mmCIF file of N, CA and C in Angstrom:
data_model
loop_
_atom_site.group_PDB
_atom_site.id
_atom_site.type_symbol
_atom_site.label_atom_id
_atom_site.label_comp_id
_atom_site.label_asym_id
_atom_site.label_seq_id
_atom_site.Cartn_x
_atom_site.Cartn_y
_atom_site.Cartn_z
ATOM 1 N N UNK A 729 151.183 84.606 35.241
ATOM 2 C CA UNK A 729 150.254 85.355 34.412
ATOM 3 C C UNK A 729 150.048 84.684 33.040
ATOM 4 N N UNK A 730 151.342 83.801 32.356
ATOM 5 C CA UNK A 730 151.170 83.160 30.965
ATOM 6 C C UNK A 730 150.077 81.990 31.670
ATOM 7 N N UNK A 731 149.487 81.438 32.456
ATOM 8 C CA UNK A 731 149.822 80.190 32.909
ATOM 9 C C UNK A 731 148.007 79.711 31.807
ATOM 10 N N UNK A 732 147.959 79.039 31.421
ATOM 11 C CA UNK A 732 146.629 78.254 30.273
ATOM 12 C C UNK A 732 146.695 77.127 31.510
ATOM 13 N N UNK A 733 144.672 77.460 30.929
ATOM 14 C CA UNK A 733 143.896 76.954 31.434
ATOM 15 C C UNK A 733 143.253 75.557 30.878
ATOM 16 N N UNK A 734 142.895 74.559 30.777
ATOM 17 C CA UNK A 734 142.078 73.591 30.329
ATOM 18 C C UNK A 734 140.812 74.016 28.948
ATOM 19 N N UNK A 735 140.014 75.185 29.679
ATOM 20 C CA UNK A 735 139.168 75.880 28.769
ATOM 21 C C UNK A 735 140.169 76.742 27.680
ATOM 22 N N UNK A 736 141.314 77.312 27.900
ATOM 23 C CA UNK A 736 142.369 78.661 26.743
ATOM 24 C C UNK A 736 142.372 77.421 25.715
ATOM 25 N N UNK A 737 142.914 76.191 26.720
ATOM 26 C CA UNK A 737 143.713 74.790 25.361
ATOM 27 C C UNK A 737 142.603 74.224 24.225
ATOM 28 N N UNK A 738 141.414 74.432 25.018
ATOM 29 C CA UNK A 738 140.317 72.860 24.267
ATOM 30 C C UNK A 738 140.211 74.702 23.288
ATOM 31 N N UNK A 739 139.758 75.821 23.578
ATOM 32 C CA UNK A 739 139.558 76.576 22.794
ATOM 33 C C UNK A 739 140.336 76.962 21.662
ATOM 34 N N UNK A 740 141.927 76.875 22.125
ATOM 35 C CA UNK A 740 143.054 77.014 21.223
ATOM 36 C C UNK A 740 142.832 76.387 19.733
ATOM 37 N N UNK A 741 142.640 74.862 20.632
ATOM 38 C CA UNK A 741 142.656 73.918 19.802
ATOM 39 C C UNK A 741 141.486 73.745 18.343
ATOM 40 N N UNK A 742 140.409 74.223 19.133
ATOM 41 C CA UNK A 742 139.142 73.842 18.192
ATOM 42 C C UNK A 742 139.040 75.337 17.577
ATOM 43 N N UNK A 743 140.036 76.473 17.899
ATOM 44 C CA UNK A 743 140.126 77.538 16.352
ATOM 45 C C UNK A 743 140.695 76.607 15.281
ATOM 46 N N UNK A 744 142.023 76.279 16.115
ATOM 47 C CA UNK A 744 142.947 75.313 14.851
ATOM 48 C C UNK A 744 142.299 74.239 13.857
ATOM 49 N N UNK A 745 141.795 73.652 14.717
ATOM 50 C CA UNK A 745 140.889 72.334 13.769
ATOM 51 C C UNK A 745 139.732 73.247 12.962
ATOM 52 N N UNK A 746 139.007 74.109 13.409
ATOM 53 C CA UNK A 746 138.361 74.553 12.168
ATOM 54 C C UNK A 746 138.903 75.650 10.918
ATOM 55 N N UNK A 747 140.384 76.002 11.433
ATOM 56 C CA UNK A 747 140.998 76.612 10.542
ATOM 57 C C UNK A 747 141.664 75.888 9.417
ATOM 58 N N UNK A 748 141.391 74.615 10.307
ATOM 59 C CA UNK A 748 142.158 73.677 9.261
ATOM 60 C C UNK A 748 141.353 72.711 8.084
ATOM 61 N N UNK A 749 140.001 72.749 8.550
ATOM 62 C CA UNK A 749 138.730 72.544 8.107
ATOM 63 C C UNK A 749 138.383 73.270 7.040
ATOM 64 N N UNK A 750 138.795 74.961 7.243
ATOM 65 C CA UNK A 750 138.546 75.035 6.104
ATOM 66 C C UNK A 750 139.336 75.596 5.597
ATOM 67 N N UNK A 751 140.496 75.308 5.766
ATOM 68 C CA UNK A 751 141.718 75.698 4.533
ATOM 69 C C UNK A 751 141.390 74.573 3.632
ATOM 70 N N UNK A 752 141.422 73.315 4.494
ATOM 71 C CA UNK A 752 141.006 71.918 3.471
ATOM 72 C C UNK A 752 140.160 72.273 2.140
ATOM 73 N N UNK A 753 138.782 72.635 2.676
ATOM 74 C CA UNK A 753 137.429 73.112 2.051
ATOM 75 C C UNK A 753 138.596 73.989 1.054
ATOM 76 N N UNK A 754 139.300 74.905 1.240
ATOM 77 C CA UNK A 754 139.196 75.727 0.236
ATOM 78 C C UNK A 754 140.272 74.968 -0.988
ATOM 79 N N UNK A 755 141.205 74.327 -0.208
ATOM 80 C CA UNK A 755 142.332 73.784 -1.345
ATOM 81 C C UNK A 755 141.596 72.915 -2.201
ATOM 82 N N UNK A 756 140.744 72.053 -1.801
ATOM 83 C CA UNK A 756 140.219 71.265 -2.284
ATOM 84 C C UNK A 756 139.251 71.641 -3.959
ATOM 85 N N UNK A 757 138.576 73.205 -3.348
ATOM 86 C CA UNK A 757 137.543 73.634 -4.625
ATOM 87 C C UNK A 757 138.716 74.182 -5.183
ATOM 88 N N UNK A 758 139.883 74.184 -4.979
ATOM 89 C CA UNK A 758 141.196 75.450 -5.694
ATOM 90 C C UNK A 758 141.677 73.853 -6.732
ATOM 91 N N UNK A 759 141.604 72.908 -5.965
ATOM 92 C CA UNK A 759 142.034 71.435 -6.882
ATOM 93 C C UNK A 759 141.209 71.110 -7.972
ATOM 94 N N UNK A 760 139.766 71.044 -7.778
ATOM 95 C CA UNK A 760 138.757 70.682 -9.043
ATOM 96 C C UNK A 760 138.694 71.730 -9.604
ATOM 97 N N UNK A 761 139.185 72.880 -9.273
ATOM 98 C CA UNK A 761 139.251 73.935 -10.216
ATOM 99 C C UNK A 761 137.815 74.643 -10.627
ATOM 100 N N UNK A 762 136.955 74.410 -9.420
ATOM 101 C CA UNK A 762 135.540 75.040 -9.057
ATOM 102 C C UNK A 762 135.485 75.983 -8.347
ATOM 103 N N UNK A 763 134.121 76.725 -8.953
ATOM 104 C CA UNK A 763 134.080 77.933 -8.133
ATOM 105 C C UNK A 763 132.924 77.684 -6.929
ATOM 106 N N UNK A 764 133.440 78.349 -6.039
ATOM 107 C CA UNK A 764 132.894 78.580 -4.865
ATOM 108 C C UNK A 764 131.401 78.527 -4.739
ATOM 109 N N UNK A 765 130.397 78.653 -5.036
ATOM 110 C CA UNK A 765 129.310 78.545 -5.332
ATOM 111 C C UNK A 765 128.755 77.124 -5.749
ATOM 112 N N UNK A 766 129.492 76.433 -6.221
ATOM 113 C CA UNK A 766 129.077 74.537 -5.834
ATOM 114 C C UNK A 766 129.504 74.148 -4.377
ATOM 115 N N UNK A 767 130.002 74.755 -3.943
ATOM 116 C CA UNK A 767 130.477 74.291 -2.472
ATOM 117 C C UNK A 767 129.153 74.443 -1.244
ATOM 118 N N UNK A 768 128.312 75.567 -1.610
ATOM 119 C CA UNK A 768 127.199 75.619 -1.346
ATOM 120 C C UNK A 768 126.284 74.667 -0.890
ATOM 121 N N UNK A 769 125.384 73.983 -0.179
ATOM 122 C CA UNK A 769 124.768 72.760 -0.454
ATOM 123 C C UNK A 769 123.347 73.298 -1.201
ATOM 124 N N UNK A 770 122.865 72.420 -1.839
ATOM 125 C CA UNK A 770 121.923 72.669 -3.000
ATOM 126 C C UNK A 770 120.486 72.025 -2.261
ATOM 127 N N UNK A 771 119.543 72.594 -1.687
ATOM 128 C CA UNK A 771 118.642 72.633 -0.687
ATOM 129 C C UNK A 771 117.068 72.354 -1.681
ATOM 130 N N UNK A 772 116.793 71.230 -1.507
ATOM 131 C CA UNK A 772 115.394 71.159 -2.772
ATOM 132 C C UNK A 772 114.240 70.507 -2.014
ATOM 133 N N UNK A 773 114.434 70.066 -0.463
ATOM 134 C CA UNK A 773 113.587 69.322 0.206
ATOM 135 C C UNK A 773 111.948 70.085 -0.086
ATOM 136 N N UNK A 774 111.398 71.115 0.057
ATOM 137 C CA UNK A 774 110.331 71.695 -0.237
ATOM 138 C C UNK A 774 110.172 72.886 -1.175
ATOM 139 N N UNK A 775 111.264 73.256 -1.997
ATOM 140 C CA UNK A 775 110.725 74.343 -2.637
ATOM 141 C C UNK A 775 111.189 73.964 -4.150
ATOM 142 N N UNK A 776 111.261 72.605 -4.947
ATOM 143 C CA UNK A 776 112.040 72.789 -5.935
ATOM 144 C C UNK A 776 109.975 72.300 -6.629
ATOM 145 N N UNK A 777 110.201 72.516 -7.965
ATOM 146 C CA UNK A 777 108.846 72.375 -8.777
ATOM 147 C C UNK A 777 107.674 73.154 -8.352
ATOM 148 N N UNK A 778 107.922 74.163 -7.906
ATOM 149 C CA UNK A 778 106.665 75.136 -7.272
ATOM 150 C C UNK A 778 106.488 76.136 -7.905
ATOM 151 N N UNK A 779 106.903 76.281 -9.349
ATOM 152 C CA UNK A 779 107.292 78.334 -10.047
ATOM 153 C C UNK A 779 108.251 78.561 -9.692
ATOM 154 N N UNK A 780 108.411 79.516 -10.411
ATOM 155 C CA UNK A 780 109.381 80.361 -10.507
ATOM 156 C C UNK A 780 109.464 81.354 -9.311
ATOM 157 N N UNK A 781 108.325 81.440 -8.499
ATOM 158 C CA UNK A 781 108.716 82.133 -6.896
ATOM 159 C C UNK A 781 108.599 83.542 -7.590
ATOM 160 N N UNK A 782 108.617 84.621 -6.087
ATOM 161 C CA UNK A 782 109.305 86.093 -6.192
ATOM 162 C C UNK A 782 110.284 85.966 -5.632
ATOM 163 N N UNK A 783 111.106 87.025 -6.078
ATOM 164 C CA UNK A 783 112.609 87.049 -4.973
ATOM 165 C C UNK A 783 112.749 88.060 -4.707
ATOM 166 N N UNK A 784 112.445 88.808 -3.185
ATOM 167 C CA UNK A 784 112.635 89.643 -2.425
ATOM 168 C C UNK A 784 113.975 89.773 -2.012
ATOM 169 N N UNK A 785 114.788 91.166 -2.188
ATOM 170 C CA UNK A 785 116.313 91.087 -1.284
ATOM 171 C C UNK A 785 117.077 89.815 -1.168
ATOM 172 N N UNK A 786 117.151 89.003 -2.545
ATOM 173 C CA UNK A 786 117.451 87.549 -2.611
ATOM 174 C C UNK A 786 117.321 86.599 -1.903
ATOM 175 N N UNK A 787 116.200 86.257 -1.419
ATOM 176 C CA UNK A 787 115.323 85.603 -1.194
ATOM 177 C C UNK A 787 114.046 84.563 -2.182
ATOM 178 N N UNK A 788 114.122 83.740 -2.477
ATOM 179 C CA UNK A 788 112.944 83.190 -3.372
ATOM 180 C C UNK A 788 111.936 82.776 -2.576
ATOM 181 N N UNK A 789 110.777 83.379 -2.822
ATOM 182 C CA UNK A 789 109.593 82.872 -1.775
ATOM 183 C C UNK A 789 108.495 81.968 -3.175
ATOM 184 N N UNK A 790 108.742 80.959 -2.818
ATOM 185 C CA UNK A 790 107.700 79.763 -3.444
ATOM 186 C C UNK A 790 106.300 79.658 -3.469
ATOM 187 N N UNK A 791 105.012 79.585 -3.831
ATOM 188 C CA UNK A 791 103.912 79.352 -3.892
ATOM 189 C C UNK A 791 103.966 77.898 -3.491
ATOM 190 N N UNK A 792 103.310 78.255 -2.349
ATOM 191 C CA UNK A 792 103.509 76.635 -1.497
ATOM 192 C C UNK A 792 101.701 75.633 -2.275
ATOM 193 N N UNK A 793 101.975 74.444 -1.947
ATOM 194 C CA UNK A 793 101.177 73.279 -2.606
ATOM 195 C C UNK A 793 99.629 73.568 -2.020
ATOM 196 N N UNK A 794 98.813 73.642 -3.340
ATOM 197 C CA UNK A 794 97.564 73.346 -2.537
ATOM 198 C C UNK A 794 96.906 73.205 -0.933
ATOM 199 N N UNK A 795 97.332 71.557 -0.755
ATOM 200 C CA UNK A 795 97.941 70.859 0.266
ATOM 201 C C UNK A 795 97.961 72.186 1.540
ATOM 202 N N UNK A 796 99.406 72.814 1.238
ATOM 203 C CA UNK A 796 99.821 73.032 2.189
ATOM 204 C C UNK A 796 98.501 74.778 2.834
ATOM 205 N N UNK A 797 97.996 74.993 1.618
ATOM 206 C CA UNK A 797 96.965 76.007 1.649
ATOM 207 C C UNK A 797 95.778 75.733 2.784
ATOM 208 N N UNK A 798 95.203 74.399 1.437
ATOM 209 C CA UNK A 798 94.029 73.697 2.290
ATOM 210 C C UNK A 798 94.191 73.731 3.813
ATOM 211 N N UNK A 799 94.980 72.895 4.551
ATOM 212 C CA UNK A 799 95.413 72.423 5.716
ATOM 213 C C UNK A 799 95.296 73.870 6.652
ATOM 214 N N UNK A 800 96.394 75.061 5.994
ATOM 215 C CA UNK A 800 96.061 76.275 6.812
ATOM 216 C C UNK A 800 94.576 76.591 7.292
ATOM 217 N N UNK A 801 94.092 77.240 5.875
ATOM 218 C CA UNK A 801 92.563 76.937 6.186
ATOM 219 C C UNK A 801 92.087 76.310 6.955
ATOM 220 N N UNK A 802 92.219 74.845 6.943
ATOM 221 C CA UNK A 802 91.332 74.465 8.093
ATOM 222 C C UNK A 802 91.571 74.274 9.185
ATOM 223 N N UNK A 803 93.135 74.424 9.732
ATOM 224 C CA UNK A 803 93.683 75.083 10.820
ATOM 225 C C UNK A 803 93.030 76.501 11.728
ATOM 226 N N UNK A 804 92.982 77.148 10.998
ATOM 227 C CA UNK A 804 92.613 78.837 10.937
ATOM 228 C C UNK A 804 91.118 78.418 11.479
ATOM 229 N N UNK A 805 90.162 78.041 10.779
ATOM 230 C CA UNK A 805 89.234 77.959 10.785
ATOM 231 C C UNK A 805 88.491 76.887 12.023
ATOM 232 N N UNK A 806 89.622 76.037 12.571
ATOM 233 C CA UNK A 806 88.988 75.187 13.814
ATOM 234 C C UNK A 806 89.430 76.111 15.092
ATOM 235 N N UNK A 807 90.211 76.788 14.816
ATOM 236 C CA UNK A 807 90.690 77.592 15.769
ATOM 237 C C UNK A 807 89.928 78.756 16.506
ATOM 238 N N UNK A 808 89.392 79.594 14.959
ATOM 239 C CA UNK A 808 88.246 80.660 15.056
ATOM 240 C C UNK A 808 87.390 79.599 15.635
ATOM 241 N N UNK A 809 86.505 78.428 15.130
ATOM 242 C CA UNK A 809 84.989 77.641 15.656
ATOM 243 C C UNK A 809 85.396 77.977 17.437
ATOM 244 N N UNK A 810 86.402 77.134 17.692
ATOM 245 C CA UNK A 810 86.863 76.806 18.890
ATOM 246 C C UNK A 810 86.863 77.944 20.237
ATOM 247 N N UNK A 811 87.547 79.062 19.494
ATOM 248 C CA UNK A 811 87.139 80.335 20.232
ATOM 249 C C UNK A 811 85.861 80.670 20.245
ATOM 250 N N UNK A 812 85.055 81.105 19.195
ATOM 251 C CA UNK A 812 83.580 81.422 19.248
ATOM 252 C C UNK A 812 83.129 80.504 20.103
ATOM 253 N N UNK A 813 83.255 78.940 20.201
ATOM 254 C CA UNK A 813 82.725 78.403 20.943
ATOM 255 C C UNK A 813 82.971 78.433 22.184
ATOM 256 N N UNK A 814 83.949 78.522 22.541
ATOM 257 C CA UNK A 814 84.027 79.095 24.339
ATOM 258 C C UNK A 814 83.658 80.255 24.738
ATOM 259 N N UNK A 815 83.719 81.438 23.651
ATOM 260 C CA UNK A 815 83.060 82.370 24.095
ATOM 261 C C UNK A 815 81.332 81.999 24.135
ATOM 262 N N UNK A 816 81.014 81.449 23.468
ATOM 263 C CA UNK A 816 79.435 81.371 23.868
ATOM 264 C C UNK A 816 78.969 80.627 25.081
ATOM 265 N N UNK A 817 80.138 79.567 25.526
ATOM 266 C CA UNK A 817 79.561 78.954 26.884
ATOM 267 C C UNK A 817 80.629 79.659 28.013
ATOM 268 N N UNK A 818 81.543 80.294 27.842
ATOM 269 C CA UNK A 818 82.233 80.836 28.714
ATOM 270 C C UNK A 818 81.951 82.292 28.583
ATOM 271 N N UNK A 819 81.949 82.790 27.675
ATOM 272 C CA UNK A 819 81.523 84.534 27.744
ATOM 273 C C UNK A 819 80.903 85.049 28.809
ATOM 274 N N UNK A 820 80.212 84.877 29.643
ATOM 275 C CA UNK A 820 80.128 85.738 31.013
ATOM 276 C C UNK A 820 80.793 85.941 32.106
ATOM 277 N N UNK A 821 81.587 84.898 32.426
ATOM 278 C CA UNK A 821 82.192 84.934 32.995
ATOM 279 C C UNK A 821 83.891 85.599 32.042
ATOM 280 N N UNK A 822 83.805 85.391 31.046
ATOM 281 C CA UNK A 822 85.159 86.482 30.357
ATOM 282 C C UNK A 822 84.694 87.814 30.485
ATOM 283 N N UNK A 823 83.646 88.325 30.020
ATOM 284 C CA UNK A 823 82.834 89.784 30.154
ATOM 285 C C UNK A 823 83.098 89.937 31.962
ATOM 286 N N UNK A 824 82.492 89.473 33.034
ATOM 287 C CA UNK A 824 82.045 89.848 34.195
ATOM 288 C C UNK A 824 82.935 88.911 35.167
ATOM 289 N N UNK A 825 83.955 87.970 34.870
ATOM 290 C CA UNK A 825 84.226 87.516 35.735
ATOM 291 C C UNK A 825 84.264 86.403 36.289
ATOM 292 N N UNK A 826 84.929 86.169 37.037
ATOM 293 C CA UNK A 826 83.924 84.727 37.689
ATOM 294 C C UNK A 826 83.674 84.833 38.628
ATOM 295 N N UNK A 827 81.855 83.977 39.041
ATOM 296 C CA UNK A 827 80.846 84.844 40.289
ATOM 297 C C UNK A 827 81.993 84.630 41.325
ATOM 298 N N UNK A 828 81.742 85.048 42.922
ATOM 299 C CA UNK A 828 82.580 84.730 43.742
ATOM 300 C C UNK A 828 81.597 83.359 44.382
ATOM 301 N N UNK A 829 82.155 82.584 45.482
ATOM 302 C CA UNK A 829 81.920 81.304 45.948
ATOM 303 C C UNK A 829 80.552 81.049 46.563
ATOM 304 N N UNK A 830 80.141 82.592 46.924
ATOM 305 C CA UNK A 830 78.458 81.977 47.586
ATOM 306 C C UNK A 830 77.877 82.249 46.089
ATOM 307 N N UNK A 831 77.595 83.099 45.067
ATOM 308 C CA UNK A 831 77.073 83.235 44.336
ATOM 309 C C UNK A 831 76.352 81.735 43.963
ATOM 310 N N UNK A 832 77.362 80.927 43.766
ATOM 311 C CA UNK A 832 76.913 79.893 43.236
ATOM 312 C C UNK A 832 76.174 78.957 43.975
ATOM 313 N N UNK A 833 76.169 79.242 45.565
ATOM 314 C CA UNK A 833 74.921 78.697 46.424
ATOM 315 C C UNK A 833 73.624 79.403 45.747
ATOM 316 N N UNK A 834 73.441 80.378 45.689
ATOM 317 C CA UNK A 834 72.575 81.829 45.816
ATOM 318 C C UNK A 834 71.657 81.256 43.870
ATOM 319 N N UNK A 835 72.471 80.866 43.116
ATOM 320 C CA UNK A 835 72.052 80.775 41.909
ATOM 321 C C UNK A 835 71.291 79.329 42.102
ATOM 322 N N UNK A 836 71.872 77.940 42.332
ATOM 323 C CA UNK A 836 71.017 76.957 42.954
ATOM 324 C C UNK A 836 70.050 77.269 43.227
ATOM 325 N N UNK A 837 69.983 77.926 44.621
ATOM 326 C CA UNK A 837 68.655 78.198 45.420
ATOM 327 C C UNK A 837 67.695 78.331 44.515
ATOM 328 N N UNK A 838 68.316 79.376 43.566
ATOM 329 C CA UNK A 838 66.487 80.063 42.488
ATOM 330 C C UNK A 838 66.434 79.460 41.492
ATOM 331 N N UNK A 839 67.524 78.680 41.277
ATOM 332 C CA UNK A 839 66.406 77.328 40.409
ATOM 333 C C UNK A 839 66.185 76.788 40.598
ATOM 334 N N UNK A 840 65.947 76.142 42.066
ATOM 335 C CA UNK A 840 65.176 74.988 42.831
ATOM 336 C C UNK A 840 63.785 75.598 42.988
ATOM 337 N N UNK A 841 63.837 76.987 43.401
ATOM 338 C CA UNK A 841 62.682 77.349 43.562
ATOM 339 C C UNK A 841 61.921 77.851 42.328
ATOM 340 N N UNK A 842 62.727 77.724 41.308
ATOM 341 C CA UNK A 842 62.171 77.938 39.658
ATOM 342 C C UNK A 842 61.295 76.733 39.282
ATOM 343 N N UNK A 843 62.327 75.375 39.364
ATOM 344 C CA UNK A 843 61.542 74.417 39.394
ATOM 345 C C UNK A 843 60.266 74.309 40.441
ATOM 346 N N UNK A 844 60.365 74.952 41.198
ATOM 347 C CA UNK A 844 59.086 73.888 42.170
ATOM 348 C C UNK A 844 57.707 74.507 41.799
#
């Protein structure tokens, strides 16, 4: 009933190594005699020089770049063209369907005989 498994050991093991990970982490900020809050990593890839932000439930939400405005926009806006435009050459068949298989003999026919 004691008897460990391959999966109990590798699991045993990798509590230990991250317990030991961060006892390290902690002796270490207890050595420079820093507080906890530089240990943090300091994250500036897209939001540093943008305002002062709002901060919701501590959260800072940034006023993102021009740039990143523009681009929406015209995202948004090829998207809407793109739909309107299939609805205008596809819309009957979205409204009604699509004809069934003779229909489309049956529609031929009367514009051959439209043309003649």
């Amino acid at each position: 009933p004691n008897q460990t498994t391959p999966q109990t050991k590798a699991a045993m093991a990798s509590r230990s190594a991250v317990g030991a990970l961060a006892s390290s982490v902690v002796r270490r900020a207890m050595m420079n005699n820093s507080s906890s809050a530089s240990l943090t990593q300091a994250r500036r890839f897209a939001a540093g020089g943008h305002g002062p932000g709002q901060t919701y439930a501590g959260l800072t939400l940034h006023e993102p770049p021009f740039i990143y405005k523009a681009l929406g926009q015209l995202a948004g806006a090829t998207m809407w063209f793109w739909v309107f435009y299939r609805f205008y050459h596809d819309g009957d068949a979205f409204i009604n369907g699509h004809d069934s298989h003779w229909m489309h003999d049956l529609i031929e026919e009367e514009k051959k005989k439209l043309k003649a």
